[in-house]
XYZ file of C-alpha atoms in Angstrom:
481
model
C -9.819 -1.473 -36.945
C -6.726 1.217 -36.995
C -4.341 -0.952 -38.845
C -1.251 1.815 -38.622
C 0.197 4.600 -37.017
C 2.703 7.285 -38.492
C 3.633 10.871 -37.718
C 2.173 13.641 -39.926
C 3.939 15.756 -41.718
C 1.895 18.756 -39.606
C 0.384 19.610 -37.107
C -3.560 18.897 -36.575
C -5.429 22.094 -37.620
C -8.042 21.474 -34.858
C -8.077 20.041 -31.491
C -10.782 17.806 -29.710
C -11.092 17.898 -25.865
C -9.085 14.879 -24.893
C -12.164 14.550 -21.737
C -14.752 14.282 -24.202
C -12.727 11.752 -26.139
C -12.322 9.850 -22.783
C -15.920 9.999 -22.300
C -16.560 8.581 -25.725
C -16.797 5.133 -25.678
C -17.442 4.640 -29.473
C -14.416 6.659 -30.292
C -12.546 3.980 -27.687
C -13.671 1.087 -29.358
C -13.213 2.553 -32.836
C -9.128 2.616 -31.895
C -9.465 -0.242 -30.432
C -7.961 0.643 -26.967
C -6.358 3.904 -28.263
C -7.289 7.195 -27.431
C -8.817 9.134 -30.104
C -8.638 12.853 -31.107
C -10.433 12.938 -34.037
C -9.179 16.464 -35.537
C -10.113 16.365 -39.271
C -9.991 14.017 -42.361
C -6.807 14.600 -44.664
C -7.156 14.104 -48.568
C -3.894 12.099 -48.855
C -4.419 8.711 -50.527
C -3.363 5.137 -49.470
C -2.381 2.969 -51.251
C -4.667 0.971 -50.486
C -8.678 1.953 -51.701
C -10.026 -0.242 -49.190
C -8.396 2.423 -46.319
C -8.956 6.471 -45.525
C -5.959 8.420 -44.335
C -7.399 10.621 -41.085
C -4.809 13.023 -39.392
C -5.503 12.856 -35.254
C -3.665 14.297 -32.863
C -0.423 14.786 -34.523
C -0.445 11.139 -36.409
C -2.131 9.787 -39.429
C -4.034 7.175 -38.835
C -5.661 4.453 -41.437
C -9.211 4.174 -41.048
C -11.713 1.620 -43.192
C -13.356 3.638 -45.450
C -16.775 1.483 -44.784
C -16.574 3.101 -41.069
C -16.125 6.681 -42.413
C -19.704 7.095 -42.097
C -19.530 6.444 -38.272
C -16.584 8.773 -37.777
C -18.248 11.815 -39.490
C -21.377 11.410 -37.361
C -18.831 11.585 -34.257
C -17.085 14.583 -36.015
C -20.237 16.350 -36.047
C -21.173 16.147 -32.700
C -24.075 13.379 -33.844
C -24.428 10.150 -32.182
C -23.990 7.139 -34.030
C -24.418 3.227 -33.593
C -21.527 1.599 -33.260
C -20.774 -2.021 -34.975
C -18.037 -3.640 -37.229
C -19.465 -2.277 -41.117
C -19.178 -5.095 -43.231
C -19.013 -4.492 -47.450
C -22.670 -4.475 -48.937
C -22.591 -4.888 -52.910
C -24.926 -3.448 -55.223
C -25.031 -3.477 -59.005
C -24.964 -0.223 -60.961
C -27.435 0.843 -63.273
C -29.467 -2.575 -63.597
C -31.851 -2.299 -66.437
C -34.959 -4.231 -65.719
C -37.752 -6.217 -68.386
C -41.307 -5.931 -67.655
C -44.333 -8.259 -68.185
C -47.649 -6.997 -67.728
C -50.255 -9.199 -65.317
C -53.444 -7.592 -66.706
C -57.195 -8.304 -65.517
C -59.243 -5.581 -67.353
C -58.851 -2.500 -66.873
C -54.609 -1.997 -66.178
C -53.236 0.943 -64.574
C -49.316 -0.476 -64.198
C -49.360 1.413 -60.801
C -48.780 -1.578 -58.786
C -44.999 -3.167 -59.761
C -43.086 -6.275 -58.204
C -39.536 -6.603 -58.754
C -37.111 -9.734 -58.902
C -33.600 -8.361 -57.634
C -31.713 -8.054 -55.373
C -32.977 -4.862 -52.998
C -30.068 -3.198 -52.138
C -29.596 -2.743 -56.145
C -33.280 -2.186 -56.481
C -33.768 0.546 -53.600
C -30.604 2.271 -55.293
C -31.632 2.236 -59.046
C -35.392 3.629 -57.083
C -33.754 6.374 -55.481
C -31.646 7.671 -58.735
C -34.896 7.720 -60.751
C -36.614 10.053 -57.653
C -38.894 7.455 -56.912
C -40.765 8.602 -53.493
C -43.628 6.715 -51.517
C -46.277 7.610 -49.304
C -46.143 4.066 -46.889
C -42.750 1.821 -46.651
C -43.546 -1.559 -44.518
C -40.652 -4.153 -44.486
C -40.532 -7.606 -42.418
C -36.846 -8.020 -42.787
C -35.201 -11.416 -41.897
C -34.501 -11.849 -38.119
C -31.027 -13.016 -36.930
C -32.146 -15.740 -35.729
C -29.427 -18.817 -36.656
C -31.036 -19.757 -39.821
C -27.740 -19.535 -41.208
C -29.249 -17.510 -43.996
C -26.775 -17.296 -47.196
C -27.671 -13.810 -48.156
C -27.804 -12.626 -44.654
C -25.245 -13.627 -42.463
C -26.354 -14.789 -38.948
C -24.196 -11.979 -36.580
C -24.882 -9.067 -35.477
C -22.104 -6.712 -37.758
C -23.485 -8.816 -40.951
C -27.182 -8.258 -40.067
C -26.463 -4.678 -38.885
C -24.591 -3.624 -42.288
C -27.278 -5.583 -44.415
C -30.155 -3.157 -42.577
C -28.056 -0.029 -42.428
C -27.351 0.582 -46.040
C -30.935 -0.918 -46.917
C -33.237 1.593 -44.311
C -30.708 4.744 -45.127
C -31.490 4.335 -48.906
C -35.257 3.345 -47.826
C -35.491 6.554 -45.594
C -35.069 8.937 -48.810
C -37.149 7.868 -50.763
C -40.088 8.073 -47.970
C -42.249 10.666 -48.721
C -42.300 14.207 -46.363
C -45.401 13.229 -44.124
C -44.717 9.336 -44.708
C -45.042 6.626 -42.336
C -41.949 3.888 -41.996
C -43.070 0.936 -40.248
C -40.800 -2.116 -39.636
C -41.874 -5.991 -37.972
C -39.169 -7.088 -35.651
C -38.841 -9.931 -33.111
C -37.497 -9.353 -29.492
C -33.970 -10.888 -30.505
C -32.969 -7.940 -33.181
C -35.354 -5.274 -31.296
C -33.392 -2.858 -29.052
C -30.111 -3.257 -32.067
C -33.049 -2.632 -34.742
C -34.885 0.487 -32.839
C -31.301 2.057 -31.862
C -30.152 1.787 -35.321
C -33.180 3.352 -36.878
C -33.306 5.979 -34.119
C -30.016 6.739 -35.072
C -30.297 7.175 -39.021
C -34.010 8.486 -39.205
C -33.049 10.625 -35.938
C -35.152 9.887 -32.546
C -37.520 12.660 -33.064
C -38.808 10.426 -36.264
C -40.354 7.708 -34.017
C -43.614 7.347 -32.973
C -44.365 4.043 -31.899
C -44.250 0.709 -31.365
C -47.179 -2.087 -31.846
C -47.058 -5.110 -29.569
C -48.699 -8.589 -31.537
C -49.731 -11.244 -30.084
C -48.317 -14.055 -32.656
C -49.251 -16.476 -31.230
C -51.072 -18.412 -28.049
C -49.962 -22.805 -28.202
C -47.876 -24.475 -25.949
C -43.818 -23.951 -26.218
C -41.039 -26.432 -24.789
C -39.400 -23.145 -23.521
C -38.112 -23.429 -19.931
C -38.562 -19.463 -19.444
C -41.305 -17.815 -21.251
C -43.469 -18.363 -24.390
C -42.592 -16.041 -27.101
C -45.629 -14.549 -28.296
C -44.937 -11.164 -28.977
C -43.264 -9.597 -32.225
C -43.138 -5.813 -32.725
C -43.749 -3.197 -35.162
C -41.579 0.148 -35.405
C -43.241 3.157 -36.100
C -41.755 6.293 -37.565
C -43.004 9.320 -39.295
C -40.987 11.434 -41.309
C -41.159 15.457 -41.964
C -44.786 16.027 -41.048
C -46.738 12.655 -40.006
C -47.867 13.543 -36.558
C -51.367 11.474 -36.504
C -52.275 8.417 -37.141
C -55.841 7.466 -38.595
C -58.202 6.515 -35.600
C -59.987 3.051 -36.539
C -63.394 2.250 -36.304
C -63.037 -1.252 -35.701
C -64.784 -1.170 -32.268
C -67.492 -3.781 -32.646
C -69.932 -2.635 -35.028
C -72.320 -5.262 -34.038
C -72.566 -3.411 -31.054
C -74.675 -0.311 -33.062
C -77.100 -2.446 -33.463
C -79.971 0.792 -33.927
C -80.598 2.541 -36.950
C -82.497 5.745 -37.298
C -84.614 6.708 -39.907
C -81.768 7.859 -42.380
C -80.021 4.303 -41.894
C -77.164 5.545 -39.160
C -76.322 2.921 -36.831
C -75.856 3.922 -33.124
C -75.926 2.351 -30.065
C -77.089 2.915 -26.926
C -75.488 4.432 -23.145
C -77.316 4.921 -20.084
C -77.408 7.877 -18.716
C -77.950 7.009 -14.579
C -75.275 6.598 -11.949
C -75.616 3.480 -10.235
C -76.465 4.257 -6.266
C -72.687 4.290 -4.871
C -72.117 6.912 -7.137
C -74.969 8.956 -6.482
C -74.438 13.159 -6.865
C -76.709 15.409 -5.639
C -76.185 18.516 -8.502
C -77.026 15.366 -10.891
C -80.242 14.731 -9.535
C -82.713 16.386 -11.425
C -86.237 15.691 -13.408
C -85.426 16.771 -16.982
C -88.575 17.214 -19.653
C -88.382 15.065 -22.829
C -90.909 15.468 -25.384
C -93.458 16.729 -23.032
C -92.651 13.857 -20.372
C -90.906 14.352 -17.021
C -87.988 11.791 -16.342
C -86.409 11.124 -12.921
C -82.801 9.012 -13.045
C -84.588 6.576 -10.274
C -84.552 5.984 -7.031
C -81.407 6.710 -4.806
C -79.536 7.112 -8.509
C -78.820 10.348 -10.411
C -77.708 11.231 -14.046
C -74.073 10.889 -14.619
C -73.985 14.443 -16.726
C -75.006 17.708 -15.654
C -78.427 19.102 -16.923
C -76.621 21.537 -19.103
C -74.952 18.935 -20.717
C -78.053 16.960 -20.993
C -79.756 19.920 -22.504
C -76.993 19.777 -25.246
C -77.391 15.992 -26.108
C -80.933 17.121 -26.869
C -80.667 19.365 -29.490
C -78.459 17.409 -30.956
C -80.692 14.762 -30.945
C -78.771 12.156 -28.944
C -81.534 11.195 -26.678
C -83.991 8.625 -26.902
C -86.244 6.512 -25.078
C -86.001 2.683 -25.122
C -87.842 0.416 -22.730
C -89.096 3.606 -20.665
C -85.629 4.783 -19.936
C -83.734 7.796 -20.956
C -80.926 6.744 -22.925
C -78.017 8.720 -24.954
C -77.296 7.403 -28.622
C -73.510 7.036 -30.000
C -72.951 7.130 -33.845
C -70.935 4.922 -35.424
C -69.939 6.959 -38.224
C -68.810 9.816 -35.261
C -67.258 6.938 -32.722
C -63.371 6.465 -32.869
C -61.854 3.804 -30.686
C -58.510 4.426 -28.979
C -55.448 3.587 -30.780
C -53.588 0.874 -28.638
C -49.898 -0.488 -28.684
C -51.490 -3.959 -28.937
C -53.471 -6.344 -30.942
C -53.805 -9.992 -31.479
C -56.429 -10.198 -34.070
C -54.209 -12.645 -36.769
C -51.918 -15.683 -35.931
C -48.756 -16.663 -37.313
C -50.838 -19.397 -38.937
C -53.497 -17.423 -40.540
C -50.540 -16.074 -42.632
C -49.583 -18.990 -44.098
C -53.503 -20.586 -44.166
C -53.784 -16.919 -46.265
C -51.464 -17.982 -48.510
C -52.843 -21.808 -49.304
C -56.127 -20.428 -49.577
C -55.181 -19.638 -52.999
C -55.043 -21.938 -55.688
C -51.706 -23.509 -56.606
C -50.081 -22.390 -53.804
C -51.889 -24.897 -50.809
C -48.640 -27.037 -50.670
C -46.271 -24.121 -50.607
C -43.801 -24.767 -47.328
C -43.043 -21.489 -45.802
C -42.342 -21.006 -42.436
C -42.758 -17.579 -41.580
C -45.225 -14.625 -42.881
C -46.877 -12.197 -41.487
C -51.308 -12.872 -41.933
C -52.718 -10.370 -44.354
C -55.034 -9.210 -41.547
C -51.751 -7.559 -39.806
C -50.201 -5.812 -42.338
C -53.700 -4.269 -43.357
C -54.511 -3.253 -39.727
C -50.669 -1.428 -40.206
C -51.721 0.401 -43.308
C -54.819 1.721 -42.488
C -53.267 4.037 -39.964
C -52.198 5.903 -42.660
C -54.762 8.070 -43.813
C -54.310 8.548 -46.867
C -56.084 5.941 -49.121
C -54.598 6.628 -52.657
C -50.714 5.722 -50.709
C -47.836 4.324 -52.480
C -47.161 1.336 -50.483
C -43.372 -0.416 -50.795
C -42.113 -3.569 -49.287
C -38.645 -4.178 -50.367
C -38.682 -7.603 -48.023
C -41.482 -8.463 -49.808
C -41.071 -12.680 -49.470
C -44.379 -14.077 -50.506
C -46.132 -11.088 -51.337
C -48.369 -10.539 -48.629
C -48.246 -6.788 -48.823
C -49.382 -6.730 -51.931
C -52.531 -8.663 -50.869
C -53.263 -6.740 -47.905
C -53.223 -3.743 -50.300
C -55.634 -5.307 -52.736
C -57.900 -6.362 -49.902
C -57.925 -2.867 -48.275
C -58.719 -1.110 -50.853
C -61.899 -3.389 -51.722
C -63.161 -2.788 -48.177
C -62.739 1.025 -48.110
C -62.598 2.193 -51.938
C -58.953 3.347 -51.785
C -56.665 3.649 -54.483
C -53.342 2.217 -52.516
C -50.832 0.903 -55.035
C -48.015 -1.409 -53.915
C -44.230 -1.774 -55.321
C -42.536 -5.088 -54.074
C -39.361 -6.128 -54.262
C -38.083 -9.919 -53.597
C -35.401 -12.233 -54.957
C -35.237 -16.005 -56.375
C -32.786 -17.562 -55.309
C -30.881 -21.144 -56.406
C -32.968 -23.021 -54.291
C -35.756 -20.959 -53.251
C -37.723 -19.367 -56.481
C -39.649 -17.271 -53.990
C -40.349 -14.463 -56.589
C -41.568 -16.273 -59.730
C -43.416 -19.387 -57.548
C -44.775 -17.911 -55.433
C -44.977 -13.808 -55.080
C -45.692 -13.457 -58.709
C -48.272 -16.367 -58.681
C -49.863 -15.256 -55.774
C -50.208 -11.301 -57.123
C -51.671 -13.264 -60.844
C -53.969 -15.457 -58.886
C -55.654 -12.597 -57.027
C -55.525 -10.307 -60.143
C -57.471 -12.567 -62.372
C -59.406 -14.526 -59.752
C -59.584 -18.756 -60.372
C -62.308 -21.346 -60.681
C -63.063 -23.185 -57.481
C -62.686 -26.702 -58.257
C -65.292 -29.472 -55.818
C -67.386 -26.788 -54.235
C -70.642 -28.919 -52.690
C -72.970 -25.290 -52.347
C -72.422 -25.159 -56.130
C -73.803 -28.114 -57.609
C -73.545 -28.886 -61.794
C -71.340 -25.412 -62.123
C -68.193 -23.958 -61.575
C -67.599 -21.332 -58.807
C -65.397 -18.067 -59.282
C -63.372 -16.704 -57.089
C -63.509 -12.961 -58.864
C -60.082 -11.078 -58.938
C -59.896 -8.224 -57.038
C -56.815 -6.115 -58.290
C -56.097 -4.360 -62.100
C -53.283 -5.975 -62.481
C -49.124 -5.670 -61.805
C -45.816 -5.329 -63.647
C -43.308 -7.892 -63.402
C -39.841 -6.970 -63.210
C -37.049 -8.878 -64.120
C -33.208 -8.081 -64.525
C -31.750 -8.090 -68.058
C -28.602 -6.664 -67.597
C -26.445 -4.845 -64.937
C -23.584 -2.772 -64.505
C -20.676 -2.527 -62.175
C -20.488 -3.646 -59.111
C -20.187 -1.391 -56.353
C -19.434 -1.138 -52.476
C -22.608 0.675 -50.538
C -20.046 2.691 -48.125
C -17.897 3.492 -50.571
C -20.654 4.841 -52.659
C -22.872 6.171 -49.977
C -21.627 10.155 -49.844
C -22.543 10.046 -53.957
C -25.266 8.465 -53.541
C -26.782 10.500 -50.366
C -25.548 13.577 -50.987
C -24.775 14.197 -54.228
């Protein structure tokens, strides 16, 4: 990485302590073996672009200007991940086509791009885009030998540094960031991010259950992917859900509210004096039982009736629960969608039920992911969008709660994989406008509907680009301009 060494013509301005240098291992690697002083950068040019001039300790050193980045994070006392940057190209100033997907009523607040997202994210963050929600399920380095994304670790590293330091500005103060990962690109993943979005942005990480069948490993089964959460500037909470088994409030009261039903005795082994009382309900006298007590106090009891909590059911003094007042625990885990509901989601709509695709996420998942947001008019973007799956989940959510979510995707065809126009776009139309369901049996002598259930979508296309340009070489312009 330091290609030469020559004297300066001066003497460093500032001096680092040569301990803390010693104690630095990314400085050590940086020089490759040689200690490091980093004192200050010099504005002498190379002549080569490609290199930065930096005077420390004494001598000039040449320095890649795609790890300048990493040495002003070290300069500034910050820490920094350390890996081999390699060059990520973008296009300048792309200039996109759009076709409307209508189904009545069209808002254009829901968009899908095909382009490459680097150029994409770029282009959104010089037009101040901003968004509420930003979910991504980025490739995993996982020796597909993927052409746009090299299988090793600098490659795959680069590819998701430029792409979630762009992403991370145009998230919204009070935003949510949340990222699928597998346990192969995990810890490199959650140290990176901690690193760019600063540690005091996370908030969490999800544990699914992908999976259950039988696997030829000799070791374990891999079951488990994760989910990175961060908040930035403001998110603290997450919305509690109410997913806890509705059938369970199986009661309604006269104005319709569903509750449920608790007992309010103390089994025998866990029998307390002080909560062994007769209390007066409605004129009658009840006793917890024999050798049992209540499990509250009688002040407490006293408060759950004028509230009007209590009830009697079968003879017994019970305590109702609301369902519009009960919140379940969030938890770190759930398993409610398979790997293969994903892709049975996706054949379950017509003209895509021979589409071959290995891996996406179910729409069940990413919906359970954006519902602890709580805001339900969000800007949701996915700039690994793949099939589209996002945008479904968005769709689907807001039927079931009467939000007003909008989603932005981003995705690229490729030579031999037209994943945006075959299948995203398709898949977006097909739910938009609904489709006739061809051979149903309950329908006999007449054609069943499957009704859309979105307003429709622009489709983005490139017409025409600019330069090209080198991310890190770009980056202070485009960051901190």
């Amino acid at each position: 990485m330091v290609e030469k060494v020559r004297k300066a013509q001066k003497a460093p301005e500032y001096k680092m302590d040569l301990d803390i240098v010693n104690q630095n291992s990314a400085l050590k690697r940086m020089a490759k073996g040689r200690l490091l002083a980093a004192d200050k950068f010099i504005n002498e040019k190379s002549s080569d672009d490609s290199i930065k001039l930096v005077e420390i300790n004494g001598n000039i050193i040449e320095i890649p200007v795609i790890q300048l980045p990493f040495l002003e994070k070290l300069l500034q006392g910050k820490s920094a991940y350390y890996f081999n940057r390699s060059a990520q190209v973008y296009d300048e100033n792309p200039i996109y086509s759009c076709e409307e997907i209508k189904n009545g009523r069209f808002s254009g607040k829901n968009k899908l791009y095909n382009s490459d997202n680097l150029t994409f994210l770029i282009d959104q963050l010089k037009n101040g885009e901003m968004y509420d929600v930003i979910y991504i399920d980025p490739p995993y380095n996982i020796g597909l030998n993927n052409k746009k994304y090299k299988d090793n670790y600098d490659d795959y590293l680069s590819m998701m540094e430029a792409r979630l330091e762009i992403a991370w500005e145009l998230l919204a103060d009070g935003g949510m960031f949340a990222i699928s990962i597998d346990k192969m690109e995990f810890a490199r993943v959650k140290a990176l991010c901690d690193d760019l979005f600063g540690s005091e942005a996370y908030r969490a990480i999800l544990h699914w259950k992908k999976s259950t069948g039988v696997s030829n490993s000799k070791t374990f089964r891999n079951t488990i992917e994760y989910c990175l959460l961060y908040g930035k500037n403001g998110f603290e909470e997450f919305t509690k859900t109410k997913d806890i088994g509705e059938r369970q409030f199986k009661y309604e009261d006269e104005d319709g509210k569903r509750y449920r039903l608790y007992s309010l005795q103390y089994p025998a082994h866990k029998y307390k004096e002080k909560f062994d009382y007769p209390f007066d309900f409605n004129g009658q006298i009840h006793y917890p039982g024999v050798g049992c007590s209540w499990n509250v106090s009688k002040q407490n009891m006293l408060s759950k009736q004028e509230k009007g909590l209590l009830t009697v059911n079968a003879g017994k003094l019970q305590y109702k629960q609301y369902l519009h007042e009960s919140q379940a625990a969030l938890s770190d885990f759930f398993d409610e969608s398979m790997t293969r509901t994903g892709i049975a989601d996706l054949h379950a709509i017509k003209g895509l039920e021979n589409v071959n695709f290995r891996y996406m996420k179910p729409v069940n998942y990413i919906q359970h992911i954006l519902k602890l947001f709580p805001n339900k008019n969000a800007r949701v973007l996915d700039f690994f969008a793949g099939t589209g799956t996002t945008g479904q989940a968005v769709l689907k959510l807001n039927k079931e709660d009467g939000g007003s979510r909008s989603y932005t995707l981003c995705t690229l065809d490729e030579e031999d994989n037209l994943i945006c126009s075959e299948i995203c776009k398709k898949r977006l139309a097909m739910l938009t406008k609904g489709w006739k369901i061809d051979d149903n049996p309950k329908v006999k002598g007449k054609v069943a509907i499957r009704p859309g259930i979105g307003g429709g979508f622009c489709y983005f296309t490139l017409d025409s680009v600019g330069e090209k340009r080198e991310y890190y070489e770009s980056r202070n312009n485009l960051l901190y301009k």
